[in-house]
PDB file of N, CA and C in Angstrom:
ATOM      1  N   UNK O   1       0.843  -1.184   0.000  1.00 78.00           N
ATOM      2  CA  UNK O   1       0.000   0.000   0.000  1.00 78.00           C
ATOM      3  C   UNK O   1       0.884   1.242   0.000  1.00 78.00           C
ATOM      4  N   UNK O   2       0.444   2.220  -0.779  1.00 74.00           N
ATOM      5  CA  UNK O   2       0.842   3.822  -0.512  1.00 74.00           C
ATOM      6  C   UNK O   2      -0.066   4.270   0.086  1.00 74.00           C
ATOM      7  N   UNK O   3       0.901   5.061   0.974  1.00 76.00           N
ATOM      8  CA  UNK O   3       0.234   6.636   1.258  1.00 76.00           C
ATOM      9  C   UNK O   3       1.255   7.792   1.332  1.00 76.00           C
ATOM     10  N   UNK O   4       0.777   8.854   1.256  1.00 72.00           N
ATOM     11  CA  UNK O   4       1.417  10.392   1.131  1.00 72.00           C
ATOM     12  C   UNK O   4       1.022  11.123   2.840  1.00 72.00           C
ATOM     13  N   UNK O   5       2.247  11.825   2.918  1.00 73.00           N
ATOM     14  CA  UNK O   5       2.129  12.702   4.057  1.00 73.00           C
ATOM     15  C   UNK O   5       2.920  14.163   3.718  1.00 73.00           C
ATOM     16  N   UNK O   6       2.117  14.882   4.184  1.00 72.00           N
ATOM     17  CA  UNK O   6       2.385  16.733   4.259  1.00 72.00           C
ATOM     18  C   UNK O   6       3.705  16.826   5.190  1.00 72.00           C
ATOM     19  N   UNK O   7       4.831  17.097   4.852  1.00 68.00           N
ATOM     20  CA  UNK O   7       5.711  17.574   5.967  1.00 68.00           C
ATOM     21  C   UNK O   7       5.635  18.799   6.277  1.00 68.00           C
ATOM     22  N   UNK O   8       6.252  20.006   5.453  1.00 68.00           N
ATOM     23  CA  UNK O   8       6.105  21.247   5.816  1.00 68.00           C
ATOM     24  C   UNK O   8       5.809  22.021   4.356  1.00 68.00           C
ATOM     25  N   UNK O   9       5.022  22.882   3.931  1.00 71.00           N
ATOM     26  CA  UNK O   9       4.931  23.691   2.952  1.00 71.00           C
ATOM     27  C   UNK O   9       5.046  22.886   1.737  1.00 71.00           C
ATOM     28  N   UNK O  10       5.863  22.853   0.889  1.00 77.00           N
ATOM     29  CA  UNK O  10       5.477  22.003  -0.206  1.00 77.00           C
ATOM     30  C   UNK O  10       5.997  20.351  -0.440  1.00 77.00           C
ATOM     31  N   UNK O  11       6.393  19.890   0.530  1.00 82.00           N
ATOM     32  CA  UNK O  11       7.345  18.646   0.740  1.00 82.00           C
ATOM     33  C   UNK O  11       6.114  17.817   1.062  1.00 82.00           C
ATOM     34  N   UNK O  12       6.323  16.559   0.388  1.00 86.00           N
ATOM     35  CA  UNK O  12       5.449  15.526   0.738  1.00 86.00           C
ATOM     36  C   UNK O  12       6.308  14.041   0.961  1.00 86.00           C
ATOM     37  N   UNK O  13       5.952  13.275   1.511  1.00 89.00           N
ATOM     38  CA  UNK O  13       6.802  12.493   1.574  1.00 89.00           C
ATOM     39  C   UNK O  13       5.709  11.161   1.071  1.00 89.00           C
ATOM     40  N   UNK O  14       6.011  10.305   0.220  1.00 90.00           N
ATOM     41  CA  UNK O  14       5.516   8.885  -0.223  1.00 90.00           C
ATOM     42  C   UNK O  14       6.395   7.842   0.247  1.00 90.00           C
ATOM     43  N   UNK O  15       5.542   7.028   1.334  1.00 93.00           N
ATOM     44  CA  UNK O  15       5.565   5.850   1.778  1.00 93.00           C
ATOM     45  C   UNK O  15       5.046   4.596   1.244  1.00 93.00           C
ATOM     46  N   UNK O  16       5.537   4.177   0.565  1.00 94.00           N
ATOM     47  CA  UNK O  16       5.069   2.456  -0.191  1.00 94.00           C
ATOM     48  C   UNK O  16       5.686   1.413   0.741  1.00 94.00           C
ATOM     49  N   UNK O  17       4.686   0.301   1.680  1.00 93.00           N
ATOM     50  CA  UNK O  17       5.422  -0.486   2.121  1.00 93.00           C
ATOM     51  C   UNK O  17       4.488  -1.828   1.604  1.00 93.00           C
ATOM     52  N   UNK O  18       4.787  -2.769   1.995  1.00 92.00           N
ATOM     53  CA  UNK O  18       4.145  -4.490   2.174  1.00 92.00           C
ATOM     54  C   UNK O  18       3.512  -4.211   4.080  1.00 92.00           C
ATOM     55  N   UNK O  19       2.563  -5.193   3.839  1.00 90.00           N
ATOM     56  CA  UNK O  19       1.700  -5.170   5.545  1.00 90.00           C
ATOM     57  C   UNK O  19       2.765  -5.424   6.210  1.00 90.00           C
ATOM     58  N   UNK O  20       3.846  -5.979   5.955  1.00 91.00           N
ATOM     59  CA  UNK O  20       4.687  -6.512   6.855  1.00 91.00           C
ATOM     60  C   UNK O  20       5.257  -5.133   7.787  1.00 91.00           C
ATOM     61  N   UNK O  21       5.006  -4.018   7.321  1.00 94.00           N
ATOM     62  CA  UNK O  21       4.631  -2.425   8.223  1.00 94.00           C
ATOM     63  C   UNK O  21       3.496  -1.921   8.422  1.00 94.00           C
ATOM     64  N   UNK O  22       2.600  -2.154   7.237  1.00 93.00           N
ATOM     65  CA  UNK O  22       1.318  -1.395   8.097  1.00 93.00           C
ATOM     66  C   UNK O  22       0.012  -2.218   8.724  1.00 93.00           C
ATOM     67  N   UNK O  23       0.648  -3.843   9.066  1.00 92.00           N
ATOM     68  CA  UNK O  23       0.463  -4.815   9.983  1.00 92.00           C
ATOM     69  C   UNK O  23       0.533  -3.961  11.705  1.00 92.00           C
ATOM     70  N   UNK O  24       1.580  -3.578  11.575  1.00 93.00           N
ATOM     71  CA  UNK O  24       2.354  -3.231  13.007  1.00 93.00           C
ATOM     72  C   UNK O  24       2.221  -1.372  13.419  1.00 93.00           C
ATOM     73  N   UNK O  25       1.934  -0.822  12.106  1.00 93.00           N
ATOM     74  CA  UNK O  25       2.050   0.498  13.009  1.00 93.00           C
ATOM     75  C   UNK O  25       0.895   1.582  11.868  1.00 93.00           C
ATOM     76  N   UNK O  26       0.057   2.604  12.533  1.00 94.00           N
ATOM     77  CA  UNK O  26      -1.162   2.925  11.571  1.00 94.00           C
ATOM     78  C   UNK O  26      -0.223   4.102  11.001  1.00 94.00           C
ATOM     79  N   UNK O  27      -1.403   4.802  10.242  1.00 91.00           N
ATOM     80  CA  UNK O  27      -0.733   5.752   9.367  1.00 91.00           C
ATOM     81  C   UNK O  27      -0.515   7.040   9.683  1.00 91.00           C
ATOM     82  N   UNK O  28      -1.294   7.418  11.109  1.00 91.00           N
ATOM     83  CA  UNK O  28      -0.943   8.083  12.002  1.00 91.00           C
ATOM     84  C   UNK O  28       0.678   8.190  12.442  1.00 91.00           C
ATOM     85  N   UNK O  29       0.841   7.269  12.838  1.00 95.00           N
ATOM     86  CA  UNK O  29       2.118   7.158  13.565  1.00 95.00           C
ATOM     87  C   UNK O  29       3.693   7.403  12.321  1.00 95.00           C
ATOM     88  N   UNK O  30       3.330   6.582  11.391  1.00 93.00           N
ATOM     89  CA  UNK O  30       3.984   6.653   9.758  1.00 93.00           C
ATOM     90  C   UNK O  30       3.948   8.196   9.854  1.00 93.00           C
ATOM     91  N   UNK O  31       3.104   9.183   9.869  1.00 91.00           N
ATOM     92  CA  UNK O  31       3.316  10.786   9.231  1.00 91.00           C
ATOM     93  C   UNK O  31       3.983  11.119  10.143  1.00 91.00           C
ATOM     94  N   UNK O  32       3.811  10.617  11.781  1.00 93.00           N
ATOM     95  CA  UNK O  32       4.763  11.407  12.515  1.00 93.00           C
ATOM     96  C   UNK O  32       5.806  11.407  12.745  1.00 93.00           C
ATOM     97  N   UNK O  33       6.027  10.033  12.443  1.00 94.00           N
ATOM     98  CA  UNK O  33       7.888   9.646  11.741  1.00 94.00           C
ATOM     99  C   UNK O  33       8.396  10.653  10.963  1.00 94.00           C
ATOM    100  N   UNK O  34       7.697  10.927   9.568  1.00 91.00           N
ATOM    101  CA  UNK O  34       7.743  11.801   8.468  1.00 91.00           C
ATOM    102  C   UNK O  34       7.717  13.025   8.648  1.00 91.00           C
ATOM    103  N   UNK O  35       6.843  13.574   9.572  1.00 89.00           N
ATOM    104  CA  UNK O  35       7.430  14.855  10.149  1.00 89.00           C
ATOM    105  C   UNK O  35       8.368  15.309  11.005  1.00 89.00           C
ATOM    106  N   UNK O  36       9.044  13.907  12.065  1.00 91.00           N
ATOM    107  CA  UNK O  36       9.958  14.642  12.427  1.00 91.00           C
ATOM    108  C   UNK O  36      11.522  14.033  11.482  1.00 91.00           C
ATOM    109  N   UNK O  37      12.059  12.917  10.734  1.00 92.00           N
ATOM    110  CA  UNK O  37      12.282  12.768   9.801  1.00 92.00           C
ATOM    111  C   UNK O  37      12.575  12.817   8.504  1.00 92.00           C
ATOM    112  N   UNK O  38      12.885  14.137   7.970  1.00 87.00           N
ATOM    113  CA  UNK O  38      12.957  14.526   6.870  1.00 87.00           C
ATOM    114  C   UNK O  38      13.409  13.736   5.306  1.00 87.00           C
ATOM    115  N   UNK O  39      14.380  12.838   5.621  1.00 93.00           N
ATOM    116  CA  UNK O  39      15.576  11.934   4.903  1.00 93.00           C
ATOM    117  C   UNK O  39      14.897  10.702   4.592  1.00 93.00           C
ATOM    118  N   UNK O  40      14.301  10.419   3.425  1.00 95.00           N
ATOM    119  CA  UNK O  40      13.532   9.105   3.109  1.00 95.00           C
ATOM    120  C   UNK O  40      14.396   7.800   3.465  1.00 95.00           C
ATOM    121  N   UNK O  41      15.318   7.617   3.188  1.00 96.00           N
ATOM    122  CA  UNK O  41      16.637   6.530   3.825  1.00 96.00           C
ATOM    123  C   UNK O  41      16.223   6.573   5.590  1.00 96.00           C
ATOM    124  N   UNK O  42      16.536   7.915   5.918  1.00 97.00           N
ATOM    125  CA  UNK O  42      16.398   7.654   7.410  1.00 97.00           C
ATOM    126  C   UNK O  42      15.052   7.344   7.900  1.00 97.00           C
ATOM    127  N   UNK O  43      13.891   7.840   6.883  1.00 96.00           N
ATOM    128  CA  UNK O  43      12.664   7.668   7.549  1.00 96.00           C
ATOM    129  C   UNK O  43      12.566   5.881   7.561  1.00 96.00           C
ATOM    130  N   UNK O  44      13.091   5.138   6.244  1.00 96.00           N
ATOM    131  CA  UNK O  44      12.811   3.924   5.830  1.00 96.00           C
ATOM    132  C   UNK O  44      13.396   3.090   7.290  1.00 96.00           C
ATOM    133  N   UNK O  45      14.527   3.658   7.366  1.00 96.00           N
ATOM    134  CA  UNK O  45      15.550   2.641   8.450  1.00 96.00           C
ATOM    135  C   UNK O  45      14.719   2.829  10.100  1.00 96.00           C
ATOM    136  N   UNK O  46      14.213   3.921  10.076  1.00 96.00           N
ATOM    137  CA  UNK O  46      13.666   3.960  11.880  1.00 96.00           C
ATOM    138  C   UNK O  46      11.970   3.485  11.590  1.00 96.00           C
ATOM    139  N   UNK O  47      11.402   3.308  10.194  1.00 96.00           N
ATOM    140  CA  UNK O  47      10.034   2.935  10.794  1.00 96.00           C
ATOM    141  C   UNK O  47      10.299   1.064  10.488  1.00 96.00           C
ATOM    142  N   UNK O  48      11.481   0.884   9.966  1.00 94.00           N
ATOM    143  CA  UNK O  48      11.515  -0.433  10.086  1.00 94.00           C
ATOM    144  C   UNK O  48      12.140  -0.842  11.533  1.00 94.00           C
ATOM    145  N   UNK O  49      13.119  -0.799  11.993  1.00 94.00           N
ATOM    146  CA  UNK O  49      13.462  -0.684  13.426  1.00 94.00           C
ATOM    147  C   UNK O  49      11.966  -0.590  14.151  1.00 94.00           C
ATOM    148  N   UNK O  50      11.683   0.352  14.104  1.00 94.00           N
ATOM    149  CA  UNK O  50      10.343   0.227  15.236  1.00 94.00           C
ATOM    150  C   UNK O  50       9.972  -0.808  14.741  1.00 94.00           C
ATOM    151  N   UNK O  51       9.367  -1.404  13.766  1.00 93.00           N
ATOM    152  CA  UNK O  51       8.725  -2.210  13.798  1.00 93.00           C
ATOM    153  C   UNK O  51       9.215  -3.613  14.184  1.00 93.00           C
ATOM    154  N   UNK O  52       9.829  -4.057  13.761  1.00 90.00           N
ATOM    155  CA  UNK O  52      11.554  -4.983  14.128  1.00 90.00           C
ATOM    156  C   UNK O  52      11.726  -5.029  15.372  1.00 90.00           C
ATOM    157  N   UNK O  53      12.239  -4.073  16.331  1.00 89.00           N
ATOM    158  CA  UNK O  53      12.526  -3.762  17.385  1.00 89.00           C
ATOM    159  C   UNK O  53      11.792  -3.858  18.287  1.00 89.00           C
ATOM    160  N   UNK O  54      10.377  -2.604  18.112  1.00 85.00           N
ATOM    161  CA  UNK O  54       9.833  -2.272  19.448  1.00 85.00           C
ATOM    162  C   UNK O  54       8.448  -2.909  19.173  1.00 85.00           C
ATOM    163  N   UNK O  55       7.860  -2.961  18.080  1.00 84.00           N
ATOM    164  CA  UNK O  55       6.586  -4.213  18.002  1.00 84.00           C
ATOM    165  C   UNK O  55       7.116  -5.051  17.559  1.00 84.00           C
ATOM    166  N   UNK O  56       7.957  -6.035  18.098  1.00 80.00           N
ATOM    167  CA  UNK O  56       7.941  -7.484  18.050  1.00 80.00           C
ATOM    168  C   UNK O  56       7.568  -7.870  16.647  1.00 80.00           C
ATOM    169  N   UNK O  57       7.288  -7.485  15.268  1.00 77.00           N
ATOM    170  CA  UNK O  57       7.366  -7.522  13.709  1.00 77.00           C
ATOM    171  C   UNK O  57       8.425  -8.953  13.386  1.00 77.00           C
ATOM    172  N   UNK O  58       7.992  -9.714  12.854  1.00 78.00           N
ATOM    173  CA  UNK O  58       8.219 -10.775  12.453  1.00 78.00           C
ATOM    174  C   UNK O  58       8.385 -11.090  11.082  1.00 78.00           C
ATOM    175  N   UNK O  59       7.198 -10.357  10.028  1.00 78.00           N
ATOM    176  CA  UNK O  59       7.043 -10.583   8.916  1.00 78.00           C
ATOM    177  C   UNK O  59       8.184  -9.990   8.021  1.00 78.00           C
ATOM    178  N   UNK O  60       8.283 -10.203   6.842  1.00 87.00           N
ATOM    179  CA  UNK O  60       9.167  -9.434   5.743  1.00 87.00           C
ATOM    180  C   UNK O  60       8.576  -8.151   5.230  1.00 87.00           C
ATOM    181  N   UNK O  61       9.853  -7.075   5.549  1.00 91.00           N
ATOM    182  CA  UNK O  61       9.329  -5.556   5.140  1.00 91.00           C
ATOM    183  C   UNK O  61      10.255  -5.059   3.947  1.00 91.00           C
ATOM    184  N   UNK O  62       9.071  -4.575   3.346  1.00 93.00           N
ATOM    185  CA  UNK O  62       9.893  -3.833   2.245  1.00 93.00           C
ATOM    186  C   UNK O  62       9.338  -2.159   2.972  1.00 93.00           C
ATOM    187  N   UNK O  63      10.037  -1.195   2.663  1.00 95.00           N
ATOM    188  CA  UNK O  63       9.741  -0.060   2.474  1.00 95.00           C
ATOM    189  C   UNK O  63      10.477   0.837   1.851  1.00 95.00           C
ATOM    190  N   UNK O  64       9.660   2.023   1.069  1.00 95.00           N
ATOM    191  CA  UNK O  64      10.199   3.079   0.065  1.00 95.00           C
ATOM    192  C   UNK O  64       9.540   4.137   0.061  1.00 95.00           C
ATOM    193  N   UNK O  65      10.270   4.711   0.396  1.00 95.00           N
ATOM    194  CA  UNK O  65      10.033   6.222   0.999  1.00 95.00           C
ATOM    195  C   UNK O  65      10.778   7.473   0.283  1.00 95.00           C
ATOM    196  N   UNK O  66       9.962   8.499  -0.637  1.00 93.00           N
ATOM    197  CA  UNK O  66      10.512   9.446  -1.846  1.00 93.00           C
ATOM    198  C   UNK O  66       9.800  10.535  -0.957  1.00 93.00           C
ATOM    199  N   UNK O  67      10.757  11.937  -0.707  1.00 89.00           N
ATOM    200  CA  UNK O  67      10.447  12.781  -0.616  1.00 89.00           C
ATOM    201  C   UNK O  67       9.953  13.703  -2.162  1.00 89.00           C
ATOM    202  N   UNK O  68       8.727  14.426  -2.053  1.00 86.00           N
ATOM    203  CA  UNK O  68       8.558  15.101  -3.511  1.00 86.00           C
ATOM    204  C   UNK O  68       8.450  16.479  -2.782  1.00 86.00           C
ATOM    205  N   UNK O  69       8.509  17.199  -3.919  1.00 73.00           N
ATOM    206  CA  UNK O  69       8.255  18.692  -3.740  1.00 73.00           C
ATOM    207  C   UNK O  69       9.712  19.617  -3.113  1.00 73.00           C
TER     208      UNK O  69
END
């Protein structure tokens, strides 16, 4: 699944993952990564960690994360 999040003024950030992330964490929580997060690499590496890490995530994650604007 995609979804898009507003960071600041014209920056959007696109999140494409497999459930194997949005199994474990809603899309709420995904934008607030993204807002404090700027760096699609860095956003990719800490919402996988959380998920990995701090919800116990088991499944196989892909994620890809393009800042636009």
């Amino acid at each position: 699944a995609t979804r898009t999040y507003r960071l600041t003024g014209d920056e959007i950030m696109l999140v494409a993952a497999c459930d194997g992330l949005w199994d474990f964490i809603t899309n709420e929580e995904v934008a607030g990564f993204a807002r404090r997060i700027s760096e699609p690499v860095e956003l990719a590496e800490e919402l996988k960690n959380e998920v990995l890490d701090s919800r116990a995530g088991s499944d196989n994650i892909t994620i890809i994360c393009v800042k636009l604007g």
